[in-house]
Tab-separated table of C-alpha atoms in Angstrom:
chain	number	residue	atom	x	y	z
A	1	UNK	CA	0.021	-0.060	-0.063
A	2	UNK	CA	1.457	3.478	0.898
A	3	UNK	CA	3.042	5.487	-1.629
A	4	UNK	CA	2.698	2.762	-4.410
A	5	UNK	CA	-1.044	2.519	-4.000
A	6	UNK	CA	-3.496	4.541	-6.236
A	7	UNK	CA	-4.833	7.785	-4.794
A	8	UNK	CA	-8.493	6.391	-4.682
A	9	UNK	CA	-7.174	3.261	-2.779
A	10	UNK	CA	-5.404	5.386	-0.356
A	11	UNK	CA	-8.351	7.563	0.397
A	12	UNK	CA	-10.594	4.402	0.877
A	13	UNK	CA	-8.089	2.688	3.165
A	14	UNK	CA	-7.530	5.689	5.328
A	15	UNK	CA	-11.403	6.356	5.544
A	16	UNK	CA	-11.921	2.741	6.650
A	17	UNK	CA	-9.044	3.370	9.245
A	18	UNK	CA	-10.982	6.322	10.509
A	19	UNK	CA	-14.244	4.679	10.833
A	20	UNK	CA	-12.543	1.559	12.494
A	21	UNK	CA	-11.031	4.057	15.100
A	22	UNK	CA	-14.406	5.608	15.676
A	23	UNK	CA	-15.969	2.250	16.273
A	24	UNK	CA	-13.306	1.071	18.402
A	25	UNK	CA	-13.580	4.391	20.385
A	26	UNK	CA	-17.374	3.868	20.869
A	27	UNK	CA	-17.080	0.397	21.885
A	28	UNK	CA	-14.362	0.925	24.361
A	29	UNK	CA	-16.150	3.838	25.987
A	30	UNK	CA	-19.385	2.031	26.044
A	31	UNK	CA	-18.048	-1.101	27.374
A	32	UNK	CA	-15.860	0.598	29.807
A	33	UNK	CA	-18.753	2.585	31.261
A	34	UNK	CA	-21.039	-0.456	31.225
A	35	UNK	CA	-18.410	-2.411	32.935
A	36	UNK	CA	-17.985	0.154	35.694
A	37	UNK	CA	-21.728	0.341	36.197
A	38	UNK	CA	-22.177	-3.271	36.358
A	39	UNK	CA	-19.328	-3.870	38.835
A	40	UNK	CA	-20.749	-1.118	41.031
A	41	UNK	CA	-24.403	-2.245	41.200
A	42	UNK	CA	-23.948	-5.966	40.625
A	43	UNK	CA	-21.247	-6.019	43.377
A	44	UNK	CA	-23.652	-4.696	45.941
A	45	UNK	CA	-26.352	-7.023	44.835
A	46	UNK	CA	-24.352	-10.148	45.095
A	47	UNK	CA	-22.822	-9.165	48.428
A	48	UNK	CA	-26.262	-8.683	49.741
A	49	UNK	CA	-27.269	-12.079	48.586
A	50	UNK	CA	-24.285	-13.725	50.103
A	51	UNK	CA	-24.709	-11.961	53.398
A	52	UNK	CA	-28.458	-12.929	53.604
A	53	UNK	CA	-27.671	-16.610	53.070
A	54	UNK	CA	-24.732	-16.646	55.510
A	55	UNK	CA	-26.982	-15.048	58.225
A	56	UNK	CA	-29.438	-18.159	58.082
A	57	UNK	CA	-29.018	-20.559	61.031
A	58	UNK	CA	-29.232	-23.601	58.761
A	59	UNK	CA	-26.049	-22.509	56.957
A	60	UNK	CA	-24.122	-22.023	60.345
A	61	UNK	CA	-25.173	-25.385	61.802
A	62	UNK	CA	-22.466	-27.886	61.225
A	63	UNK	CA	-24.883	-30.816	61.638
A	64	UNK	CA	-26.497	-29.839	58.382
A	65	UNK	CA	-25.061	-31.516	55.322
A	66	UNK	CA	-25.270	-30.798	51.535
A	67	UNK	CA	-28.913	-31.954	51.433
A	68	UNK	CA	-29.972	-29.364	53.944
A	69	UNK	CA	-27.794	-26.522	52.619
A	70	UNK	CA	-29.024	-26.859	48.870
A	71	UNK	CA	-32.553	-25.483	49.586
A	72	UNK	CA	-31.630	-22.126	51.114
A	73	UNK	CA	-28.794	-21.551	48.376
A	74	UNK	CA	-31.087	-22.418	45.648
A	75	UNK	CA	-34.039	-20.230	47.112
A	76	UNK	CA	-31.837	-17.200	47.367
A	77	UNK	CA	-30.511	-17.712	43.885
A	78	UNK	CA	-33.955	-17.883	42.377
A	79	UNK	CA	-35.352	-14.881	44.176
A	80	UNK	CA	-32.323	-12.512	43.765
A	81	UNK	CA	-31.484	-13.321	40.204
A	82	UNK	CA	-27.780	-13.975	40.472
A	83	UNK	CA	-26.331	-16.605	38.465
A	84	UNK	CA	-24.957	-18.790	41.370
A	85	UNK	CA	-25.003	-19.256	45.133
A	86	UNK	CA	-22.368	-21.643	46.560
A	87	UNK	CA	-21.850	-22.847	50.099
A	88	UNK	CA	-18.424	-24.291	51.136
A	89	UNK	CA	-16.764	-25.371	54.382
A	90	UNK	CA	-13.738	-23.865	55.831
A	91	UNK	CA	-11.532	-26.005	53.677
A	92	UNK	CA	-13.276	-24.718	50.515
A	93	UNK	CA	-14.945	-27.936	49.994
A	94	UNK	CA	-18.093	-27.215	48.040
A	95	UNK	CA	-21.356	-28.434	49.963
A	96	UNK	CA	-24.074	-26.772	47.740
A	97	UNK	CA	-23.970	-25.428	44.222
A	98	UNK	CA	-26.316	-25.018	41.236
A	99	UNK	CA	-23.758	-26.939	39.160
A	100	UNK	CA	-23.710	-30.668	40.065
A	101	UNK	CA	-20.226	-31.107	38.744
A	102	UNK	CA	-18.917	-28.405	41.175
A	103	UNK	CA	-19.975	-30.422	44.247
A	104	UNK	CA	-17.457	-32.034	46.329
A	105	UNK	CA	-14.663	-30.007	44.687
A	106	UNK	CA	-12.432	-27.267	45.937
A	107	UNK	CA	-13.922	-23.739	45.573
A	108	UNK	CA	-11.535	-21.309	43.755
A	109	UNK	CA	-11.500	-18.080	45.769
A	110	UNK	CA	-8.679	-16.358	44.128
A	111	UNK	CA	-7.306	-13.315	46.121
A	112	UNK	CA	-10.390	-13.228	48.455
A	113	UNK	CA	-10.056	-12.385	52.145
A	114	UNK	CA	-12.945	-14.547	53.292
A	115	UNK	CA	-10.789	-17.255	55.068
A	116	UNK	CA	-9.384	-14.439	57.336
A	117	UNK	CA	-13.109	-13.530	58.401
A	118	UNK	CA	-13.738	-10.648	56.093
A	119	UNK	CA	-16.221	-10.173	53.203
A	120	UNK	CA	-14.861	-9.675	49.668
A	121	UNK	CA	-16.261	-8.541	46.376
A	122	UNK	CA	-14.259	-8.725	42.950
A	123	UNK	CA	-13.888	-10.318	39.640
A	124	UNK	CA	-13.122	-13.961	39.422
A	125	UNK	CA	-13.353	-16.072	36.209
A	126	UNK	CA	-15.392	-13.467	34.269
A	127	UNK	CA	-17.964	-13.057	37.000
A	128	UNK	CA	-18.503	-10.442	39.823
A	129	UNK	CA	-18.403	-12.603	42.965
A	130	UNK	CA	-18.988	-11.743	46.582
A	131	UNK	CA	-17.539	-14.053	49.419
A	132	UNK	CA	-18.929	-13.829	52.871
A	133	UNK	CA	-17.643	-15.973	55.922
A	134	UNK	CA	-19.925	-17.996	58.354
A	135	UNK	CA	-18.370	-17.570	61.747
A	136	UNK	CA	-18.795	-19.817	64.805
A	137	UNK	CA	-21.017	-18.815	67.900
A	138	UNK	CA	-17.862	-16.926	69.285
A	139	UNK	CA	-17.291	-15.209	66.104
A	140	UNK	CA	-13.599	-15.830	65.843
A	141	UNK	CA	-13.521	-18.952	63.536
A	142	UNK	CA	-14.616	-19.315	59.922
A	143	UNK	CA	-16.550	-22.520	59.721
A	144	UNK	CA	-18.232	-22.021	56.373
A	145	UNK	CA	-18.464	-19.523	53.457
A	146	UNK	CA	-21.023	-18.292	51.002
A	147	UNK	CA	-20.161	-17.299	47.456
A	148	UNK	CA	-22.652	-15.427	45.227
A	149	UNK	CA	-22.086	-14.186	41.750
A	150	UNK	CA	-23.125	-12.936	38.433
A	151	UNK	CA	-21.429	-13.285	35.142
A	152	UNK	CA	-20.070	-10.215	33.523
A	153	UNK	CA	-21.901	-9.041	30.323
A	154	UNK	CA	-20.435	-9.410	26.729
A	155	UNK	CA	-19.425	-6.586	24.505
A	156	UNK	CA	-22.789	-5.964	22.845
A	157	UNK	CA	-24.753	-6.211	26.257
A	158	UNK	CA	-22.430	-3.735	27.607
A	159	UNK	CA	-22.886	-1.352	24.799
A	160	UNK	CA	-26.662	-1.653	24.670
A	161	UNK	CA	-26.812	-1.088	28.379
A	162	UNK	CA	-25.233	2.493	28.187
A	163	UNK	CA	-27.696	4.700	26.165
A	164	UNK	CA	-27.022	7.490	28.441
A	165	UNK	CA	-23.549	8.064	27.157
A	166	UNK	CA	-24.632	8.506	23.675
A	167	UNK	CA	-23.794	12.385	23.578
A	168	UNK	CA	-20.446	11.738	25.238
A	169	UNK	CA	-19.455	9.029	22.681
A	170	UNK	CA	-20.757	11.136	19.854
A	171	UNK	CA	-18.517	14.060	20.838
A	172	UNK	CA	-15.525	11.700	21.022
A	173	UNK	CA	-16.340	10.248	17.642
A	174	UNK	CA	-16.634	13.786	16.181
A	175	UNK	CA	-13.209	14.699	17.403
A	176	UNK	CA	-11.628	11.648	16.117
A	177	UNK	CA	-13.434	12.044	12.752
A	178	UNK	CA	-12.195	15.551	12.273
A	179	UNK	CA	-8.671	14.852	13.308
A	180	UNK	CA	-8.561	11.805	11.104
A	181	UNK	CA	-9.948	13.791	8.061
A	182	UNK	CA	-7.404	16.650	8.515
A	183	UNK	CA	-4.554	14.084	8.646
A	184	UNK	CA	-5.727	12.278	5.611
A	185	UNK	CA	-6.038	15.556	3.648
A	186	UNK	CA	-2.357	16.505	4.657
A	187	UNK	CA	-1.019	13.119	3.872
A	188	UNK	CA	-2.662	13.172	0.316
A	189	UNK	CA	-1.352	16.644	-0.352
A	190	UNK	CA	2.168	15.571	0.690
A	191	UNK	CA	2.116	12.469	-1.547
A	192	UNK	CA	0.796	14.370	-4.540
A	193	UNK	CA	3.313	17.184	-4.124
A	194	UNK	CA	0.471	19.708	-3.681
A	195	UNK	CA	-0.913	18.951	-7.117
A	196	UNK	CA	-4.588	19.016	-7.805
A	197	UNK	CA	-6.281	16.044	-9.571
A	198	UNK	CA	-6.504	17.741	-12.958
A	199	UNK	CA	-2.865	18.630	-12.656
A	200	UNK	CA	-1.825	15.046	-11.896
A	201	UNK	CA	-3.787	13.968	-14.971
A	202	UNK	CA	-2.043	16.459	-17.112
A	203	UNK	CA	1.213	15.476	-15.825
A	204	UNK	CA	0.702	11.750	-16.505
A	205	UNK	CA	-0.541	12.579	-20.011
A	206	UNK	CA	2.518	14.626	-20.815
A	207	UNK	CA	4.899	12.032	-19.351
A	208	UNK	CA	3.320	9.370	-21.702
A	209	UNK	CA	3.554	11.653	-24.664
A	210	UNK	CA	7.321	12.486	-23.788
A	211	UNK	CA	8.085	8.921	-23.295
A	212	UNK	CA	6.587	7.565	-26.651
A	213	UNK	CA	7.564	10.674	-28.627
A	214	UNK	CA	11.286	10.779	-28.206
A	215	UNK	CA	13.608	8.921	-30.358
A	216	UNK	CA	15.689	7.559	-27.450
A	217	UNK	CA	14.912	4.549	-25.508
A	218	UNK	CA	13.933	5.002	-21.794
A	219	UNK	CA	13.733	2.274	-19.156
A	220	UNK	CA	12.775	2.904	-15.584
A	221	UNK	CA	13.862	0.528	-12.698
A	222	UNK	CA	13.104	0.135	-9.007
A	223	UNK	CA	15.717	-0.700	-6.366
A	224	UNK	CA	15.039	-4.187	-6.806
A	225	UNK	CA	15.885	-4.005	-10.516
A	226	UNK	CA	12.395	-4.569	-11.732
A	227	UNK	CA	11.313	-2.634	-14.691
A	228	UNK	CA	8.727	0.048	-13.908
A	229	UNK	CA	8.506	1.832	-17.303
A	230	UNK	CA	9.593	1.222	-20.801
A	231	UNK	CA	8.818	3.246	-23.824
A	232	UNK	CA	8.222	1.688	-27.391
A	233	UNK	CA	11.717	2.642	-28.685
A	234	UNK	CA	13.461	0.824	-25.757
A	235	UNK	CA	11.269	-2.115	-26.158
A	236	UNK	CA	12.215	-2.369	-29.875
A	237	UNK	CA	15.905	-1.865	-29.142
A	238	UNK	CA	16.327	-4.489	-26.383
A	239	UNK	CA	13.630	-6.777	-27.970
A	240	UNK	CA	11.676	-6.936	-24.669
A	241	UNK	CA	8.582	-8.878	-24.366
A	242	UNK	CA	5.051	-7.217	-23.870
A	243	UNK	CA	5.102	-8.248	-20.199
A	244	UNK	CA	8.442	-6.688	-19.400
A	245	UNK	CA	7.047	-3.996	-16.951
A	246	UNK	CA	7.043	-5.595	-13.537
A	247	UNK	CA	9.562	-8.287	-14.332
A	248	UNK	CA	13.201	-8.212	-12.936
A	249	UNK	CA	16.059	-7.575	-15.306
A	250	UNK	CA	17.663	-10.915	-14.394
A	251	UNK	CA	14.478	-12.713	-15.651
A	252	UNK	CA	14.591	-11.350	-19.086
A	253	UNK	CA	16.547	-12.740	-22.053
A	254	UNK	CA	19.375	-10.271	-21.961
A	255	UNK	CA	23.109	-10.769	-22.281
A	256	UNK	CA	25.293	-10.398	-19.288
A	257	UNK	CA	26.728	-6.968	-20.153
A	258	UNK	CA	23.370	-5.483	-20.733
A	259	UNK	CA	22.145	-6.726	-17.311
A	260	UNK	CA	25.294	-5.464	-15.570
A	261	UNK	CA	24.662	-1.909	-17.054
A	262	UNK	CA	20.972	-2.033	-16.209
A	263	UNK	CA	21.368	-3.102	-12.660
A	264	UNK	CA	24.453	-0.720	-12.128
A	265	UNK	CA	27.072	-3.412	-11.632
A	266	UNK	CA	28.940	-1.819	-14.590
A	267	UNK	CA	29.252	1.903	-14.701
A	268	UNK	CA	30.341	4.642	-17.084
A	269	UNK	CA	28.958	6.984	-19.664
A	270	UNK	CA	28.006	6.113	-23.263
A	271	UNK	CA	28.580	2.425	-22.605
A	272	UNK	CA	28.596	0.290	-25.903
A	273	UNK	CA	26.496	-3.007	-26.018
A	274	UNK	CA	25.621	-5.366	-28.726
A	275	UNK	CA	21.987	-6.508	-28.989
A	276	UNK	CA	20.618	-8.610	-31.993
A	277	UNK	CA	22.882	-7.111	-34.434
A	278	UNK	CA	22.540	-3.613	-33.113
A	279	UNK	CA	25.202	-1.398	-31.503
A	280	UNK	CA	23.579	0.527	-28.498
A	281	UNK	CA	24.829	3.216	-26.301
A	282	UNK	CA	23.557	3.078	-22.736
A	283	UNK	CA	23.598	5.734	-19.931
A	284	UNK	CA	22.322	4.936	-16.498
A	285	UNK	CA	21.227	7.579	-13.970
A	286	UNK	CA	20.456	6.536	-10.375
A	287	UNK	CA	17.581	8.355	-8.709
A	288	UNK	CA	18.138	8.489	-4.894
A	289	UNK	CA	16.638	5.307	-3.539
A	290	UNK	CA	13.914	5.043	-5.914
A	291	UNK	CA	15.825	3.121	-8.590
A	292	UNK	CA	17.410	4.333	-11.866
A	293	UNK	CA	16.461	5.550	-15.370
A	294	UNK	CA	18.568	4.153	-18.406
A	295	UNK	CA	18.578	5.741	-21.807
A	296	UNK	CA	19.368	3.902	-24.917
A	297	UNK	CA	20.462	5.142	-28.410
A	298	UNK	CA	20.857	3.206	-31.671
A	299	UNK	CA	24.488	3.668	-32.849
A	300	UNK	CA	24.470	0.874	-35.467
A	301	UNK	CA	24.860	3.416	-38.476
A	302	UNK	CA	27.392	5.391	-36.598
A	303	UNK	CA	29.471	2.312	-35.820
A	304	UNK	CA	29.070	1.142	-39.329
A	305	UNK	CA	30.650	4.493	-40.485
A	306	UNK	CA	33.255	4.130	-37.844
A	307	UNK	CA	34.066	0.479	-39.149
A	308	UNK	CA	34.357	1.989	-42.555
A	309	UNK	CA	36.731	4.819	-41.265
A	310	UNK	CA	38.684	2.152	-39.572
A	311	UNK	CA	39.119	0.339	-42.735
A	312	UNK	CA	40.283	3.529	-44.279
A	313	UNK	CA	42.653	4.111	-41.492
A	314	UNK	CA	44.027	0.596	-41.856
A	315	UNK	CA	44.591	1.173	-45.482
A	316	UNK	CA	46.358	4.419	-44.817
A	317	UNK	CA	48.494	2.642	-42.259
A	318	UNK	CA	49.146	-0.003	-44.860
A	319	UNK	CA	50.124	2.648	-47.446
A	320	UNK	CA	52.250	4.416	-44.853
A	321	UNK	CA	54.018	1.200	-43.867
A	322	UNK	CA	54.637	0.491	-47.577
A	323	UNK	CA	55.897	4.054	-48.148
A	324	UNK	CA	58.289	3.705	-45.310
A	325	UNK	CA	59.429	0.257	-46.438
A	326	UNK	CA	59.866	1.532	-50.011
A	327	UNK	CA	61.714	4.589	-48.647
A	328	UNK	CA	64.139	2.438	-46.690
A	329	UNK	CA	64.787	0.222	-49.803
A	330	UNK	CA	65.343	3.285	-52.049
A	331	UNK	CA	68.059	4.584	-49.520
A	332	UNK	CA	69.584	1.260	-49.652
A	333	UNK	CA	69.698	1.154	-53.390
A	334	UNK	CA	71.089	4.703	-53.544
A	335	UNK	CA	73.958	3.771	-51.136
A	336	UNK	CA	74.773	0.703	-53.192
A	337	UNK	CA	74.838	2.767	-56.312
A	338	UNK	CA	77.133	5.212	-54.666
A	339	UNK	CA	79.472	2.500	-53.704
A	340	UNK	CA	79.345	1.150	-57.274
A	341	UNK	CA	77.887	-2.237	-56.141
A	342	UNK	CA	75.825	-2.616	-59.235
A	343	UNK	CA	75.551	-6.372	-59.028
A	344	UNK	CA	74.506	-6.096	-55.422
A	345	UNK	CA	71.845	-3.603	-56.392
A	346	UNK	CA	70.547	-6.031	-59.119
A	347	UNK	CA	70.433	-8.798	-56.564
A	348	UNK	CA	68.682	-6.697	-53.903
A	349	UNK	CA	65.975	-5.694	-56.379
A	350	UNK	CA	65.517	-9.088	-57.483
A	351	UNK	CA	65.028	-10.398	-53.817
A	352	UNK	CA	62.471	-7.629	-53.010
A	353	UNK	CA	60.491	-8.278	-56.173
A	354	UNK	CA	60.535	-11.964	-55.575
A	355	UNK	CA	59.366	-11.806	-51.843
A	356	UNK	CA	56.469	-9.443	-52.660
A	357	UNK	CA	55.534	-11.455	-55.743
A	358	UNK	CA	55.645	-14.690	-53.808
A	359	UNK	CA	53.283	-13.381	-51.111
A	360	UNK	CA	50.821	-11.970	-53.494
A	361	UNK	CA	51.162	-15.120	-55.640
A	362	UNK	CA	50.473	-17.328	-52.622
A	363	UNK	CA	47.547	-15.281	-51.468
A	364	UNK	CA	46.047	-15.025	-55.105
A	365	UNK	CA	46.469	-18.833	-55.680
A	366	UNK	CA	44.800	-19.758	-52.327
A	367	UNK	CA	42.267	-17.112	-51.862
A	368	UNK	CA	39.643	-16.457	-54.705
A	369	UNK	CA	37.736	-13.789	-52.910
A	370	UNK	CA	39.143	-10.387	-53.780
A	371	UNK	CA	38.132	-8.614	-50.476
A	372	UNK	CA	39.666	-11.183	-48.337
A	373	UNK	CA	42.803	-11.421	-50.581
A	374	UNK	CA	43.192	-7.654	-50.438
A	375	UNK	CA	42.922	-7.762	-46.721
A	376	UNK	CA	45.636	-10.392	-46.331
A	377	UNK	CA	47.992	-8.539	-48.626
A	378	UNK	CA	47.487	-5.155	-46.750
A	379	UNK	CA	47.932	-6.875	-43.367
A	380	UNK	CA	51.337	-8.440	-44.546
A	381	UNK	CA	52.825	-4.812	-44.885
A	382	UNK	CA	51.480	-3.737	-41.570
A	383	UNK	CA	52.899	-6.940	-39.943
A	384	UNK	CA	56.209	-6.496	-41.539
A	385	UNK	CA	56.443	-2.917	-40.235
A	386	UNK	CA	55.964	-4.359	-36.682
A	387	UNK	CA	58.639	-7.035	-37.357
A	388	UNK	CA	56.189	-9.867	-37.393
A	389	UNK	CA	55.910	-12.476	-40.176
A	390	UNK	CA	52.509	-13.073	-41.640
A	391	UNK	CA	52.064	-16.492	-43.338
A	392	UNK	CA	49.343	-18.827	-44.716
A	393	UNK	CA	48.536	-22.314	-43.565
A	394	UNK	CA	49.842	-24.673	-46.241
A	395	UNK	CA	46.450	-26.256	-47.117
A	396	UNK	CA	44.327	-22.996	-47.136
A	397	UNK	CA	41.878	-22.646	-49.889
A	398	UNK	CA	38.831	-20.338	-50.477
A	399	UNK	CA	36.851	-19.628	-53.523
A	400	UNK	CA	34.932	-16.603	-54.142
A	401	UNK	CA	31.951	-16.316	-51.770
A	402	UNK	CA	28.669	-14.222	-51.654
A	403	UNK	CA	28.894	-10.592	-50.624
A	404	UNK	CA	27.442	-11.016	-47.036
A	405	UNK	CA	29.833	-13.764	-46.167
A	406	UNK	CA	32.703	-11.904	-47.665
A	407	UNK	CA	31.852	-9.015	-45.478
A	408	UNK	CA	31.719	-11.112	-42.405
A	409	UNK	CA	35.115	-12.790	-43.351
A	410	UNK	CA	36.778	-9.471	-43.715
A	411	UNK	CA	35.437	-8.402	-40.114
A	412	UNK	CA	36.519	-11.775	-38.559
A	413	UNK	CA	40.063	-12.087	-40.266
A	414	UNK	CA	40.814	-8.339	-39.724
A	415	UNK	CA	39.944	-8.331	-36.076
A	416	UNK	CA	41.791	-11.677	-35.433
A	417	UNK	CA	45.009	-10.534	-37.233
A	418	UNK	CA	44.885	-7.201	-35.384
A	419	UNK	CA	44.221	-8.901	-32.088
A	420	UNK	CA	47.313	-11.300	-32.815
A	421	UNK	CA	49.552	-8.263	-33.635
A	422	UNK	CA	48.549	-6.659	-30.244
A	423	UNK	CA	49.174	-9.952	-28.516
A	424	UNK	CA	52.715	-9.917	-29.719
A	425	UNK	CA	53.199	-6.582	-28.249
A	426	UNK	CA	55.925	-5.267	-30.541
A	427	UNK	CA	57.955	-8.398	-30.063
A	428	UNK	CA	59.285	-10.341	-33.166
A	429	UNK	CA	57.218	-13.366	-33.948
A	430	UNK	CA	54.832	-14.855	-36.497
A	431	UNK	CA	51.128	-15.035	-37.254
A	432	UNK	CA	49.673	-17.906	-39.346
A	433	UNK	CA	46.390	-17.391	-41.139
A	434	UNK	CA	44.229	-20.449	-42.451
A	435	UNK	CA	40.998	-20.230	-44.484
A	436	UNK	CA	39.198	-23.456	-45.513
A	437	UNK	CA	36.090	-23.683	-47.628
A	438	UNK	CA	34.117	-26.618	-46.561
A	439	UNK	CA	30.827	-28.023	-47.751
A	440	UNK	CA	28.432	-25.866	-45.591
A	441	UNK	CA	30.722	-23.443	-43.826
A	442	UNK	CA	33.953	-21.401	-44.109
A	443	UNK	CA	36.574	-22.143	-41.241
A	444	UNK	CA	38.937	-19.421	-40.289
A	445	UNK	CA	41.974	-20.141	-38.042
A	446	UNK	CA	44.529	-17.501	-36.825
A	447	UNK	CA	47.349	-18.573	-34.617
A	448	UNK	CA	50.379	-16.578	-33.304
A	449	UNK	CA	53.698	-17.144	-31.329
A	450	UNK	CA	52.416	-14.990	-28.289
A	451	UNK	CA	52.001	-16.036	-24.856
A	452	UNK	CA	48.487	-17.541	-25.570
A	453	UNK	CA	45.321	-17.148	-23.624
A	454	UNK	CA	44.853	-18.266	-19.927
A	455	UNK	CA	42.327	-21.119	-19.926
A	456	UNK	CA	40.257	-19.471	-17.082
A	457	UNK	CA	39.447	-16.561	-19.488
A	458	UNK	CA	39.031	-18.370	-22.617
A	459	UNK	CA	35.248	-17.522	-22.691
A	460	UNK	CA	35.655	-14.080	-20.988
A	461	UNK	CA	37.674	-12.751	-23.963
A	462	UNK	CA	34.730	-12.595	-26.230
A	463	UNK	CA	32.629	-10.488	-24.003
A	464	UNK	CA	32.308	-6.899	-24.847
A	465	UNK	CA	34.492	-4.665	-22.703
A	466	UNK	CA	37.013	-7.437	-21.890
A	467	UNK	CA	40.593	-6.605	-22.608
A	468	UNK	CA	44.053	-7.420	-21.414
A	469	UNK	CA	45.226	-4.013	-22.747
A	470	UNK	CA	45.644	-0.778	-20.822
A	471	UNK	CA	42.429	1.068	-22.020
A	472	UNK	CA	42.717	4.791	-22.597
A	473	UNK	CA	39.175	5.025	-23.462
A	474	UNK	CA	35.924	2.989	-22.913
A	475	UNK	CA	35.797	1.280	-26.300
A	476	UNK	CA	38.504	-1.380	-25.616
A	477	UNK	CA	37.446	-5.026	-25.911
A	478	UNK	CA	34.933	-4.633	-28.809
A	479	UNK	CA	36.882	-6.606	-31.510
A	480	UNK	CA	36.405	-9.982	-30.374
A	481	UNK	CA	32.932	-9.313	-29.291
A	482	UNK	CA	32.155	-8.285	-32.884
A	483	UNK	CA	33.764	-11.451	-34.114
A	484	UNK	CA	31.461	-13.450	-31.922
A	485	UNK	CA	28.535	-11.460	-32.953
A	486	UNK	CA	29.419	-12.034	-36.758
A	487	UNK	CA	29.683	-15.720	-36.296
A	488	UNK	CA	26.622	-16.243	-34.073
A	489	UNK	CA	24.522	-14.148	-36.349
A	490	UNK	CA	25.139	-16.564	-39.181
A	491	UNK	CA	24.694	-19.639	-36.824
A	492	UNK	CA	28.338	-20.297	-36.303
A	493	UNK	CA	30.851	-20.136	-33.480
A	494	UNK	CA	34.395	-18.862	-32.313
A	495	UNK	CA	36.478	-20.273	-29.764
A	496	UNK	CA	40.213	-20.147	-28.591
A	497	UNK	CA	42.707	-22.533	-27.328
A	498	UNK	CA	46.560	-22.643	-26.767
A	499	UNK	CA	49.040	-24.577	-28.981
A	500	UNK	CA	52.461	-22.816	-28.532
A	501	UNK	CA	50.370	-19.591	-28.772
A	502	UNK	CA	46.643	-18.482	-29.003
A	503	UNK	CA	44.729	-20.417	-31.741
A	504	UNK	CA	41.376	-18.727	-32.523
A	505	UNK	CA	38.914	-20.763	-34.783
A	506	UNK	CA	35.920	-19.118	-36.375
A	507	UNK	CA	33.260	-20.970	-38.271
A	508	UNK	CA	30.915	-19.088	-40.527
A	509	UNK	CA	28.038	-21.170	-42.112
A	510	UNK	CA	27.409	-20.339	-45.731
């Protein structure tokens, strides 16, 4: 209930609370007054009855047994209207009682002073009881006792027996009702921030129009990470079910990174996530103790442009590496010419042409797809600049493939080779690339001479955001995640194991 209940429900509940308080006050006052009146008047009456019976000589005669004592006790009970008259001896052994099962039992006298020779009136077992001692002829010893009593009335009896208190009860009820109404009005005003009903309605309508009109996705979460609101754009971007509102983030079919960002386990501005082929940017803003609001933006087109820019940058880097390499070779040739080593110049040029021609020939003979072949030729120059040898697996073979698969192969191969170059960390080594065209899939394998991947993080490396490099910005760890996304999107897979270095194997169904 409370702040999460509707306004109408809160009003109803608090009105019921006020009415219940009124009824309780009326009942308590009525029953209290009736109880006081009953104890006063009925105590006097039962004491009078008990004294009358105790004063009869037949009761004080020890020669009279239960049979003789029953008559005066029953007569007094009938004429007086009390509920019971009991006669017992000094040891509290019951001699006469209107209840047959009470005969020959011990009379319960509670805190009564009757055994000390003094009369007593009080409440005992829900009844108003009077105890009167029967003394011997000398008046110093208790030989018998008489107990008379009437049962206390119930709740409704006490209420009906006090009509004279109606005005008093009405006054108390009026005070409670007015006070409760004032407190209720104040509470409702505080919860609605002083807004009138029509203002609340306008606020809700404006909120709905804003949520469903903006081009960004908005998700509201409570402190228990349950979704409290979600607009149409966020539902589409995250592919949420229709019953997502009210469900916990942990119960939805979301990948671990999205769950970490929604729940706040992962923090940071403009965090990149992958969801069903889309690249999304998430920002989470906590709201005190009420939960958080998460905004989402679709950055798929932007990331596509960024990939194209990266491709251009790689091409530029390749050209720069080739220009640097070509400049070094020109300097070498120039020096040899100045030294007059013409035969050495001829041999040097022949070796250069032979090495470049061999790599192009090898790639061209094994890889029939132009995009993949061009990528491998470009990566060879980049690897050479870093002092890393790039080679192909001896049995590699790939024919020309459809455009969509060719694009995915370029993404997978480019990222795997870049990852291998980074793993070598500027150290001299080698990278081996293998591409095989099988009946229903294309298998890609990239291995390097680096330190390999620790077995305990073999699965973690494919998660977005995971990196073993020092990240200067929040976009590290995206390459391997993109590789997995490209493979999984086609129904394939990617995995890694160690064999003298890291070995990444990707399978892309045709």
